[in-house]
């Protein structure tokens, strides 16, 4: 494979998610490039081939990604006996993703999570978006970034082998203003880290909130639900929601509530408590407020005792949506014919707060034409 320049985005880790363009022009020299394995044809959609790319590292960890939706279709990691198994939900074939996928493994944009009534005002203009979720706008609309083709380029950096995904979202696409050029880099390191780096530039003032929607189940090959997983969230507050899962605007302390994950807790221990917020979410489906930081910080630790697998999530984002797979109901048959029953996968979506475009007290999601949006999250896999 031809050598290509790789933008080392480590600098981003120390920047806030929107920064002045001049700060982005920090490119570093390229390093030796080990050829990545050939990509396989995963299917055809709208006359285009959907290809599956594979990242591997020296420990046998493997991440597969397709150019439709930037979807992570599988992640193999070792359990405590060293057995490699798949820890994410998804499908064996493209048709599953096309037909019925609750965003399995996908890149989410232009705005991850909900925007109330699919409307917001920006610079004196009202923008109307699809109301694709009970009257609310969810995950970028009818054809969000999870349902588009991404250009993929294989890269190799000193951090590990990587895939660079790019997509240009048109001005007015799904109702959002400004043409948005988006770049996402997935890197797999030899320290068993999957790094996800996001960058975007716009032609007009717009709103951006990008995230990754992988459903994890650390038992390996989905041996059961996620209720026995242990979770720790580095957050002393969360965002209560109304019935439509739109934040009320309050940041509520987790102390004394089933939302307190400051110490490791079994996910299922309090999920059915008599609690209005759990009732609205049908379980956990909320954004936790992380302590502010300009560099990568630990946000979540997920541990599964039978396999010994542990996953740490680091991010520069101010929030993390913990969704406990409440809408999985056994109707989806996933990889290897496994039925995805209630709560067989959970998502830890690093992001800005839901409905931020309508809630000026939340950290801003506005991107101006002279700025670069940057975000970065790392999923680190190990065993305990
Ligand atoms: C949301 C859930 C939604 C799910 C769709 C999550 O990010 O928080 O409310 O149902 O995505 O799969």
XYZ file of C-alpha atoms and ligand atoms in Angstrom:
396
model
C 0.000 0.000 0.000
C 1.244 3.440 -0.867
C 2.472 5.517 2.014
C 0.126 8.277 2.941
C 0.381 11.246 5.242
C -1.273 10.716 8.561
C -2.536 13.559 10.653
C -1.499 12.805 14.168
C -4.388 14.152 16.133
C -2.895 13.646 19.529
C -2.706 17.393 19.799
C -6.492 17.400 19.757
C -6.570 15.617 23.043
C -5.411 18.798 24.649
C -7.818 21.028 22.778
C -11.480 21.608 23.364
C -13.825 20.149 20.756
C -14.018 23.359 18.725
C -10.869 25.255 18.104
C -9.363 27.728 15.742
C -8.264 26.315 12.392
C -4.631 27.322 12.713
C -4.272 24.913 15.615
C -5.218 21.998 13.399
C -2.409 22.312 10.928
C -0.104 20.224 13.044
C 0.918 17.331 10.826
C 3.639 14.928 11.690
C 5.873 12.826 9.557
C 4.632 9.487 8.488
C 5.966 6.226 9.831
C 6.462 2.779 8.406
C 3.364 1.373 6.903
C 2.589 -2.301 7.335
C 0.110 -3.295 4.631
C -3.314 -3.932 6.052
C -5.204 -6.993 5.005
C -7.385 -6.816 1.915
C -10.877 -5.589 2.502
C -13.712 -8.018 1.829
C -16.908 -7.325 -0.040
C -19.709 -7.134 2.531
C -22.567 -6.432 0.137
C -23.938 -3.980 -2.390
C -26.105 -0.962 -1.704
C -27.437 1.540 -4.252
C -25.080 0.037 -6.822
C -22.028 0.560 -4.620
C -19.900 -2.106 -3.046
C -19.904 -2.176 0.714
C -16.440 -3.206 1.832
C -15.302 -4.531 5.170
C -11.902 -3.438 6.459
C -9.955 -5.116 9.224
C -7.607 -3.637 11.811
C -5.436 -6.056 13.777
C -2.749 -5.681 16.394
C 0.062 -7.853 17.751
C -2.214 -9.321 20.455
C -4.745 -10.702 17.998
C -7.317 -8.012 18.736
C -9.322 -7.349 15.608
C -11.748 -4.589 14.633
C -13.853 -4.733 11.467
C -15.420 -1.664 9.882
C -17.588 -1.181 6.793
C -17.854 1.874 4.569
C -21.646 1.983 5.033
C -22.354 4.075 8.135
C -18.721 3.718 9.257
C -20.151 0.755 11.156
C -17.931 -1.305 13.456
C -19.214 -4.787 12.648
C -17.066 -6.726 15.120
C -14.403 -6.353 17.793
C -12.530 -9.474 18.903
C -10.768 -9.251 22.261
C -9.352 -11.969 24.553
C -11.113 -13.099 27.717
C -9.133 -13.946 30.882
C -8.174 -17.337 29.345
C -6.943 -15.612 26.213
C -9.862 -16.738 24.053
C -10.733 -14.185 21.366
C -14.451 -13.472 21.063
C -16.666 -10.810 19.568
C -17.809 -8.168 22.066
C -20.185 -6.120 19.906
C -23.687 -6.575 18.506
C -24.353 -6.486 14.777
C -25.114 -8.542 11.712
C -23.261 -11.068 9.545
C -24.584 -9.485 6.363
C -25.379 -6.033 5.032
C -29.105 -6.728 4.762
C -29.469 -6.733 8.556
C -27.925 -3.282 8.791
C -30.087 -1.996 5.930
C -33.326 -3.487 7.174
C -33.437 -3.051 10.859
C -30.594 -1.717 12.888
C -30.909 0.376 16.039
C -27.640 2.078 15.031
C -25.528 -1.053 15.752
C -21.849 0.011 15.633
C -22.533 3.121 13.578
C -21.072 6.585 13.385
C -23.710 9.070 14.453
C -24.159 12.599 13.117
C -24.647 15.351 12.349
C -26.139 15.496 15.829
C -25.962 12.484 18.112
C -28.914 12.054 20.498
C -32.174 14.030 20.559
C -33.163 17.558 19.559
C -36.569 18.544 20.967
C -39.367 18.617 18.384
C -36.737 18.509 15.627
C -36.281 22.287 15.747
C -33.650 24.750 16.800
C -32.769 28.360 16.246
C -29.327 29.451 15.183
C -28.258 32.983 14.402
C -31.883 34.142 14.142
C -32.989 31.334 11.782
C -35.248 28.442 12.710
C -34.157 25.056 11.349
C -36.634 22.196 11.046
C -35.331 18.625 11.165
C -36.983 15.237 10.815
C -39.025 14.155 13.833
C -37.897 10.549 13.556
C -38.365 9.524 17.204
C -41.740 10.107 18.837
C -41.876 13.688 17.623
C -38.205 14.324 18.469
C -35.171 14.361 16.213
C -32.775 11.464 16.920
C -29.235 10.715 15.740
C -29.126 13.024 12.722
C -32.494 12.211 11.161
C -33.873 9.839 8.562
C -30.590 9.388 6.752
C -28.004 10.207 9.371
C -24.276 9.525 9.104
C -25.060 5.903 10.071
C -26.770 5.365 6.689
C -24.363 6.994 4.243
C -21.286 5.831 2.385
C -17.969 6.888 3.840
C -14.741 6.969 1.864
C -12.205 4.816 3.626
C -8.441 5.046 3.387
C -6.091 2.675 5.175
C -3.388 4.418 7.166
C -0.618 3.441 9.454
C 0.658 5.680 12.203
C 3.098 5.222 15.033
C 0.027 4.476 17.199
C -1.074 1.490 15.130
C -2.954 0.608 11.979
C -5.798 2.930 11.202
C -8.713 3.718 8.922
C -9.560 7.239 7.856
C -13.226 7.738 7.000
C -14.445 10.869 5.280
C -17.897 12.105 4.381
C -19.154 15.392 3.026
C -22.638 16.280 4.248
C -24.436 18.736 1.975
C -25.710 22.146 3.028
C -29.336 21.506 4.065
C -28.892 17.730 4.422
C -31.477 16.460 6.916
C -32.324 20.140 7.503
C -28.967 21.205 8.946
C -27.257 24.358 7.689
C -23.798 24.326 6.115
C -21.832 21.810 4.128
C -19.975 19.738 6.691
C -16.773 17.886 5.850
C -16.257 15.142 8.377
C -13.261 12.953 9.067
C -13.170 10.068 11.517
C -10.064 8.000 12.231
C -10.272 4.572 13.851
C -6.863 3.440 15.170
C -6.107 0.118 16.850
C -2.996 0.261 19.027
C -0.818 -2.559 20.342
C -2.020 -1.570 23.827
C -5.463 -2.865 22.807
C -6.942 0.590 22.457
C -9.434 1.576 19.817
C -9.037 5.318 19.294
C -11.783 7.245 17.559
C -10.870 10.752 16.434
C -13.402 13.062 14.843
C -12.879 16.264 12.896
C -15.349 18.468 11.019
C -15.414 21.781 9.185
C -18.452 23.679 7.986
C -19.234 26.232 5.292
C -21.899 27.939 7.462
C -22.648 28.172 11.147
C -24.113 24.823 12.210
C -24.424 22.385 15.116
C -22.322 19.227 15.449
C -22.289 16.370 17.952
C -20.609 13.221 16.655
C -20.480 9.897 18.420
C -20.097 6.146 18.018
C -23.014 3.799 18.670
C -21.439 0.392 19.308
C -23.458 -1.960 21.513
C -21.058 -3.817 23.824
C -21.537 -7.167 25.482
C -18.308 -8.264 27.128
C -19.437 -11.865 27.772
C -18.158 -12.600 24.245
C -20.373 -13.740 21.368
C -23.377 -12.541 23.408
C -23.800 -15.286 25.990
C -26.467 -13.410 27.900
C -27.702 -9.936 28.763
C -25.621 -7.056 30.087
C -27.285 -6.856 33.508
C -24.382 -8.659 35.204
C -21.793 -6.244 33.796
C -20.219 -3.904 36.328
C -20.098 -0.223 35.474
C -18.295 2.766 36.910
C -19.031 6.256 35.579
C -16.820 9.198 36.474
C -19.761 11.536 36.885
C -21.383 13.037 39.936
C -24.316 14.407 37.949
C -26.667 13.308 35.186
C -29.297 14.943 32.995
C -32.855 14.029 33.995
C -35.233 13.799 31.039
C -38.916 14.246 30.333
C -41.146 11.490 28.922
C -39.745 12.099 25.420
C -36.198 11.635 26.716
C -35.374 15.322 26.265
C -33.245 16.723 29.119
C -35.185 19.014 31.418
C -32.160 21.300 31.703
C -31.353 20.299 35.254
C -28.035 18.692 36.197
C -29.007 16.399 39.048
C -26.505 14.976 41.544
C -26.322 11.167 41.266
C -25.881 10.758 45.002
C -28.593 8.642 46.572
C -30.091 7.678 43.197
C -29.841 4.552 40.972
C -27.751 6.785 38.693
C -24.803 6.763 41.087
C -22.065 4.751 39.367
C -19.196 6.612 41.037
C -18.278 3.282 42.590
C -18.485 0.174 40.434
C -22.082 -1.100 40.369
C -23.777 -4.094 38.792
C -25.825 -2.684 35.900
C -28.922 -4.720 36.743
C -28.863 -4.065 40.496
C -31.126 -0.988 40.463
C -32.356 -0.845 36.855
C -35.901 -1.868 37.804
C -36.130 0.400 40.865
C -39.242 2.429 41.263
C -37.790 5.653 39.903
C -39.411 8.114 37.510
C -36.227 8.602 35.476
C -35.756 4.846 35.020
C -39.402 4.642 34.043
C -39.019 7.339 31.372
C -35.898 5.662 29.977
C -37.317 2.140 30.406
C -33.995 1.611 32.108
C -30.826 3.654 31.719
C -30.949 5.966 28.716
C -29.416 9.158 30.049
C -26.452 11.447 29.662
C -24.014 11.600 32.572
C -22.088 14.825 33.106
C -18.352 14.275 33.152
C -15.982 16.621 34.884
C -14.711 19.205 32.432
C -11.305 18.528 30.933
C -9.447 19.597 27.818
C -7.585 16.334 27.513
C -8.560 12.679 27.504
C -9.995 11.550 30.799
C -11.457 8.308 32.045
C -15.242 8.430 31.692
C -16.403 4.824 32.132
C -15.142 1.398 33.190
C -17.108 -1.669 32.183
C -16.269 -5.100 33.584
C -17.812 -8.504 32.973
C -16.941 -11.071 35.666
C -17.461 -14.366 33.792
C -15.107 -13.448 30.932
C -12.910 -11.133 32.998
C -13.089 -8.582 30.177
C -12.677 -4.954 31.124
C -13.196 -1.912 28.943
C -12.247 1.635 29.840
C -13.653 4.578 27.916
C -11.698 7.819 27.791
C -12.970 10.992 26.143
C -12.571 14.736 25.827
C -16.363 15.125 25.630
C -18.403 16.641 28.494
C -21.000 13.845 28.510
C -21.546 10.125 28.109
C -24.898 8.575 27.234
C -25.317 5.211 28.918
C -28.055 3.318 27.090
C -28.790 -0.135 28.514
C -30.311 -1.621 25.345
C -33.849 -1.196 26.666
C -35.439 -1.214 23.229
C -33.920 -4.563 22.249
C -36.796 -7.007 22.539
C -35.668 -10.254 20.917
C -37.041 -9.392 17.499
C -33.590 -8.838 15.957
C -31.523 -11.874 15.048
C -27.893 -10.879 14.922
C -24.518 -12.445 14.173
C -24.396 -16.260 14.270
C -28.193 -16.359 14.542
C -28.156 -14.981 18.094
C -31.412 -13.393 19.213
C -30.804 -9.938 20.671
C -33.065 -10.152 23.684
C -33.896 -7.297 26.052
C -30.735 -5.566 27.269
C -28.241 -7.832 25.524
C -26.066 -4.866 24.580
C -25.200 -1.503 26.081
C -23.897 1.708 24.566
C -21.528 4.226 26.089
C -21.811 7.168 23.714
C -19.344 9.982 24.337
C -20.916 13.280 23.342
C -22.107 16.798 24.094
C -25.440 16.977 25.879
C -28.712 16.036 24.152
C -30.835 18.952 22.930
C -27.917 21.374 23.359
C -29.039 23.497 20.381
C -32.111 24.451 22.448
C -30.447 24.651 25.846
C -27.985 27.550 25.918
C -26.802 26.678 29.429
C -25.273 23.426 28.080
C -21.768 23.407 26.545
C -22.027 24.792 23.033
C -22.356 22.531 19.985
C -22.157 25.418 17.514
C -19.484 25.178 14.840
C -18.464 28.278 12.897
C -16.827 28.284 9.470
C -13.481 29.469 10.889
C -13.296 26.625 13.403
C -12.511 22.919 13.401
C -14.681 20.565 15.424
C -12.599 17.936 17.155
C -13.499 15.078 19.399
C -11.649 12.036 20.595
C -12.560 8.888 22.515
C -10.559 5.780 23.356
C -11.899 2.324 24.230
C -9.234 0.306 26.004
C -9.658 -3.469 26.292
C -8.043 -5.625 28.995
C -8.933 -8.313 31.525
C -9.129 -8.414 35.285
C -30.649 6.446 22.552
C -31.873 5.589 22.745
C -32.284 5.077 21.418
C -31.148 4.301 20.847
C -31.499 3.818 19.488
C -29.587 5.618 21.963
O -28.468 6.399 21.709
O -30.235 7.012 23.752
O -32.921 6.317 23.313
O -33.408 4.289 21.505
O -30.021 5.110 20.739
O -30.829 2.688 19.238
